[in-house]
CSV table of C-alpha atoms in Angstrom, one decimal:
chain,number,residue,atom,x,y,z
R,7,MET,CA,0.0,0.0,0.0
R,8,SER,CA,1.3,3.5,-0.8
R,9,LEU,CA,0.1,6.8,0.7
R,10,GLU,CA,-0.3,10.2,-0.9
R,11,GLY,CA,-1.2,13.6,0.2
R,12,VAL,CA,0.3,13.0,3.4
R,13,GLY,CA,-16.0,34.4,11.9
R,14,ARG,CA,-19.6,33.8,11.5
R,15,PRO,CA,-21.7,32.0,8.8
R,16,GLY,CA,-21.3,33.6,5.3
R,17,ARG,CA,-23.8,35.6,3.4
R,18,GLU,CA,-27.0,33.9,2.3
R,19,SER,CA,-27.9,33.9,-1.3
R,20,PRO,CA,-31.4,34.8,-2.3
R,21,SER,CA,-31.6,31.7,-4.4
R,22,MET,CA,-32.8,28.5,-2.8
R,23,ALA,CA,-31.9,24.9,-3.8
R,24,ASN,CA,-33.7,23.4,-6.8
R,25,PHE,CA,-35.1,19.8,-7.1
R,26,ASP,CA,-32.0,18.4,-8.9
R,27,GLU,CA,-29.6,19.9,-6.4
R,28,LEU,CA,-31.4,18.4,-3.5
R,29,ARG,CA,-31.7,15.0,-5.1
R,30,ASP,CA,-27.9,14.9,-5.4
R,31,PHE,CA,-27.8,14.5,-1.6
R,32,PRO,CA,-28.4,11.0,-0.1
R,33,PHE,CA,-30.5,12.7,2.6
R,34,PHE,CA,-33.2,13.7,0.1
R,35,SER,CA,-32.7,11.1,-2.7
R,36,GLY,CA,-35.7,8.9,-3.2
R,37,LEU,CA,-38.2,11.6,-2.2
R,38,GLY,CA,-40.8,12.5,-4.8
R,39,ARG,CA,-41.2,15.9,-6.4
R,40,ASP,CA,-44.2,16.8,-4.3
R,41,GLU,CA,-42.3,15.9,-1.1
R,42,LEU,CA,-39.3,18.0,-2.2
R,43,THR,CA,-41.6,20.9,-3.0
R,44,HIS,CA,-42.6,21.2,0.7
R,45,VAL,CA,-38.9,21.0,1.7
R,46,LEU,CA,-37.5,23.7,-0.6
R,47,PRO,CA,-38.7,26.7,1.4
R,48,ALA,CA,-36.6,25.5,4.3
R,49,VAL,CA,-33.3,25.3,2.2
R,50,HIS,CA,-31.2,28.4,1.8
R,51,ARG,CA,-27.9,28.7,-0.1
R,52,ARG,CA,-24.9,30.2,1.7
R,53,GLN,CA,-21.4,31.2,0.4
R,54,VAL,CA,-19.0,30.9,3.3
R,55,ALA,CA,-15.3,31.8,3.4
R,56,ALA,CA,-12.7,29.3,4.7
R,57,GLY,CA,-12.1,29.6,8.4
R,58,THR,CA,-15.7,30.6,9.2
R,59,PHE,CA,-17.4,29.1,12.3
R,60,LEU,CA,-20.9,28.0,11.2
R,61,PHE,CA,-21.8,27.4,14.8
R,62,GLN,CA,-20.2,26.6,18.2
R,63,ALA,CA,-21.1,24.0,20.8
R,64,GLY,CA,-24.1,25.3,22.8
R,65,ASP,CA,-25.3,27.8,20.2
R,66,PRO,CA,-29.1,27.7,19.7
R,67,PRO,CA,-29.7,25.6,16.6
R,68,THR,CA,-30.8,27.3,13.4
R,69,GLY,CA,-30.8,24.1,11.3
R,70,PHE,CA,-28.5,21.5,9.7
R,71,TYR,CA,-26.2,21.8,6.6
R,72,LEU,CA,-25.7,20.2,3.2
R,73,VAL,CA,-22.3,20.7,1.6
R,74,VAL,CA,-22.4,21.7,-2.1
R,75,SER,CA,-18.7,22.4,-2.4
R,76,GLY,CA,-15.8,22.8,0.0
R,77,ARG,CA,-15.1,21.0,3.3
R,78,VAL,CA,-16.3,21.4,6.9
R,79,LYS,CA,-14.8,20.1,10.1
R,80,VAL,CA,-17.1,19.3,13.1
R,81,PHE,CA,-15.3,19.0,16.4
R,82,ARG,CA,-15.4,19.3,20.2
R,83,GLU,CA,-13.0,21.2,22.4
R,84,SER,CA,-12.3,20.3,26.1
R,85,ALA,CA,-12.0,22.8,28.9
R,86,ASP,CA,-8.2,22.7,28.6
R,87,GLY,CA,-8.3,23.4,24.9
R,88,GLN,CA,-7.8,19.9,23.5
R,89,GLU,CA,-9.6,19.5,20.2
R,90,GLN,CA,-11.2,16.2,19.1
R,91,ALA,CA,-12.4,16.2,15.5
R,92,LEU,CA,-15.7,14.3,15.1
R,93,GLY,CA,-15.9,14.3,11.3
R,94,PHE,CA,-15.0,16.0,8.0
R,95,PHE,CA,-17.8,16.7,5.5
R,96,GLY,CA,-17.5,17.3,1.8
R,97,PRO,CA,-19.8,17.7,-1.3
R,98,GLY,CA,-22.9,15.6,-1.1
R,99,GLU,CA,-22.8,15.1,2.7
R,100,SER,CA,-24.9,16.6,5.5
R,101,PHE,CA,-24.1,17.3,9.1
R,102,ALA,CA,-25.6,18.7,12.3
R,103,GLU,CA,-28.9,16.9,11.9
R,104,ALA,CA,-29.0,16.1,15.6
R,105,ALA,CA,-29.5,19.7,16.3
R,106,LEU,CA,-33.1,19.5,14.9
R,107,PHE,CA,-34.1,17.9,18.2
R,108,GLN,CA,-31.8,19.6,20.7
R,109,GLU,CA,-31.7,23.0,22.4
R,110,GLY,CA,-28.1,23.6,21.3
R,111,TYR,CA,-25.5,22.3,18.9
R,112,PRO,CA,-23.6,19.5,20.5
R,113,ALA,CA,-20.3,20.4,18.7
R,114,SER,CA,-18.7,23.2,16.7
R,115,ALA,CA,-18.3,23.4,12.9
R,116,ILE,CA,-15.8,25.4,10.8
R,117,THR,CA,-15.2,25.6,7.1
R,118,LEU,CA,-11.8,24.4,5.9
R,119,ASP,CA,-12.2,25.8,2.4
R,120,ASP,CA,-14.3,28.5,0.7
R,121,SER,CA,-17.6,26.6,0.7
R,122,GLU,CA,-21.1,26.6,-0.8
R,123,LEU,CA,-23.6,25.2,1.7
R,124,PHE,CA,-27.4,24.7,2.0
R,125,LEU,CA,-28.8,25.6,5.4
R,126,VAL,CA,-31.9,23.6,6.1
R,127,GLN,CA,-33.8,25.9,8.6
R,128,ARG,CA,-34.8,24.0,11.7
R,129,ASP,CA,-38.3,25.4,12.4
R,130,THR,CA,-39.5,25.2,8.8
R,131,PHE,CA,-38.1,21.7,8.4
R,132,ILE,CA,-39.6,20.3,11.6
R,133,ARG,CA,-43.1,21.5,10.5
R,134,GLN,CA,-42.7,19.4,7.4
R,135,LEU,CA,-41.8,16.2,9.3
R,136,GLY,CA,-45.3,15.7,10.7
R,137,ASP,CA,-46.9,15.7,7.2
R,138,ASN,CA,-44.1,13.8,5.5
R,139,PRO,CA,-43.5,10.2,6.8
R,140,SER,CA,-40.9,9.5,4.2
R,141,LEU,CA,-38.9,12.5,5.2
R,142,ALA,CA,-39.2,11.7,8.9
R,143,LEU,CA,-38.0,8.2,8.2
R,144,ARG,CA,-35.0,9.6,6.3
R,145,VAL,CA,-34.1,11.7,9.3
R,146,ILE,CA,-34.2,8.7,11.6
R,147,VAL,CA,-32.0,6.6,9.3
R,148,THR,CA,-29.5,9.4,9.0
R,149,LEU,CA,-29.3,10.0,12.7
R,150,SER,CA,-28.9,6.2,13.4
R,151,THR,CA,-26.1,5.9,10.8
R,152,LYS,CA,-24.2,8.8,12.3
R,153,GLN,CA,-24.7,7.4,15.8
R,154,ARG,CA,-23.0,4.2,14.7
R,155,ARG,CA,-20.1,6.2,13.3
R,156,LEU,CA,-19.7,8.0,16.6
R,157,VAL,CA,-19.7,4.6,18.4
R,158,ARG,CA,-16.9,3.4,16.1
R,159,LEU,CA,-15.0,6.6,16.7
R,160,LEU,CA,-15.3,6.1,20.4
R,161,GLU,CA,-14.1,2.5,20.1
R,162,ASP,CA,-11.1,3.7,18.1
R,163,LEU,CA,-10.2,6.3,20.7
R,164,THR,CA,-10.6,3.9,23.7
R,165,LEU,CA,-9.7,0.4,22.4
R,166,ARG,CA,-7.0,1.0,19.7
R,167,ASP,CA,-3.5,2.5,19.8
R,168,ALA,CA,-2.3,5.1,17.3
R,169,ARG,CA,-1.3,2.4,14.8
R,170,GLY,CA,-4.6,0.6,15.1
R,171,ARG,CA,-6.6,3.8,14.6
R,172,PHE,CA,-4.6,4.8,11.6
R,173,CYS,CA,-4.9,1.4,9.9
R,174,HIS,CA,-8.6,1.3,10.6
R,175,TYR,CA,-9.0,4.7,9.1
R,176,LEU,CA,-7.1,3.6,5.9
R,177,ALA,CA,-9.3,0.5,5.7
R,178,GLN,CA,-12.4,2.6,5.6
R,179,LEU,CA,-11.1,4.5,2.6
R,180,LEU,CA,-10.6,1.4,0.5
R,181,ASP,CA,-13.1,-0.1,-2.0
R,182,GLU,CA,-14.7,-3.4,-1.1
R,183,ASP,CA,-12.4,-5.3,-3.4
R,184,PRO,CA,-9.4,-3.0,-4.0
R,185,PRO,CA,-6.6,-3.8,-6.6
R,186,SER,CA,-3.1,-4.7,-5.6
R,187,PRO,CA,-1.0,-2.7,-4.9
R,188,VAL,CA,-3.3,-0.2,-3.3
R,189,THR,CA,-2.8,3.6,-3.4
R,190,VAL,CA,-4.6,5.6,-0.8
R,191,THR,CA,-4.9,9.4,-1.0
R,192,LEU,CA,-5.7,11.0,2.3
R,193,PRO,CA,-8.7,13.3,2.0
R,194,VAL,CA,-7.5,15.7,4.7
R,195,PRO,CA,-4.0,17.1,5.7
R,196,GLN,CA,-2.0,15.1,8.1
R,197,VAL,CA,-2.4,17.6,11.0
R,198,THR,CA,-6.2,17.4,10.5
R,199,LEU,CA,-6.1,13.6,10.4
R,200,ALA,CA,-4.1,13.5,13.6
R,201,ARG,CA,-6.9,15.4,15.4
R,202,LEU,CA,-9.5,13.1,14.0
R,203,LEU,CA,-7.6,10.1,15.3
R,204,GLY,CA,-7.0,11.7,18.7
R,205,VAL,CA,-3.2,11.7,18.5
R,206,THR,CA,-0.5,14.3,18.0
R,207,GLU,CA,0.9,15.0,14.6
R,208,GLU,CA,4.3,13.8,15.8
R,209,THR,CA,2.7,10.5,16.9
R,210,LEU,CA,1.0,10.1,13.5
R,211,SER,CA,4.2,10.7,11.7
R,212,ARG,CA,6.0,8.1,13.8
R,213,THR,CA,3.2,5.6,13.1
R,214,ILE,CA,3.5,6.2,9.3
R,215,ARG,CA,7.3,5.8,9.5
R,216,SER,CA,6.8,2.5,11.4
R,217,LEU,CA,4.3,1.2,8.9
R,218,ARG,CA,6.7,2.0,6.1
R,219,LYS,CA,9.6,0.4,7.9
R,220,ASP,CA,7.5,-2.8,8.3
R,221,GLY,CA,6.7,-2.8,4.6
R,222,ILE,CA,3.0,-2.2,5.1
R,223,LEU,CA,3.2,1.3,3.5
R,224,GLY,CA,5.3,2.1,0.4
C-alpha cells in the first residue's frame, strides 16, 4: 500500500436549492417531487469563506447543513483546549442533523475551504416532518447511521492504539475489493487527520514511518 497527500456564517444567497440539487444529496434522494416541493422553502444557499465558524457548541440551533462544495470540520473542544475532530464533510454530505431535536448544537463546525452550503432551517423543516412520513424516516435513518459512526470513533479512541486507529482509518477509505498494490490518497491534511484520530501530529508521523519500515506502506 502506498500513501499520498500525506468568523460567522457567510452571506445567504437569495436563491434556494432546486429539485435536482437536493436529489444529489443522499439525505433527500428517493423523495418525490411533491415531497421536495414542501422542503424547498426551508433550504437556503450560503457562500462561506474558509475559516468561518458555522456554529459553536451550545449555540441555539438554526438548522442543519448540506455541503455543495468545500469542506467542513465538526469538532469538540475540552476545557483545557484539547480538540477532538468528530468528522469532516464534503460535497454531497450533510451534518448537524441532531440539532433538529436539541436545544443547542452538540459540537462546533468550521469551514476548511471556501464553501457553498445549504442551510436547512430548523423550524420550517420540523413543521414538514409531521406531514411527510418518508422525510421523517430519512431523518431517523441518517441519525442512526451517524450514531453508529460515533460509536466506532469512540471504540477507536478507547480500544485502539495510534497504529490501530490509523490502519482502521485507511481501511475505511478502501473499496470493497481493491486492486493490488493499493494507493490511498488522504482526503485531509496530516495535521487534521491527527486530530480526528485523537493523536498528536508527531505520533501520527512516527506511526506512518513505522508502517513504512515494516513494509506495510510504500
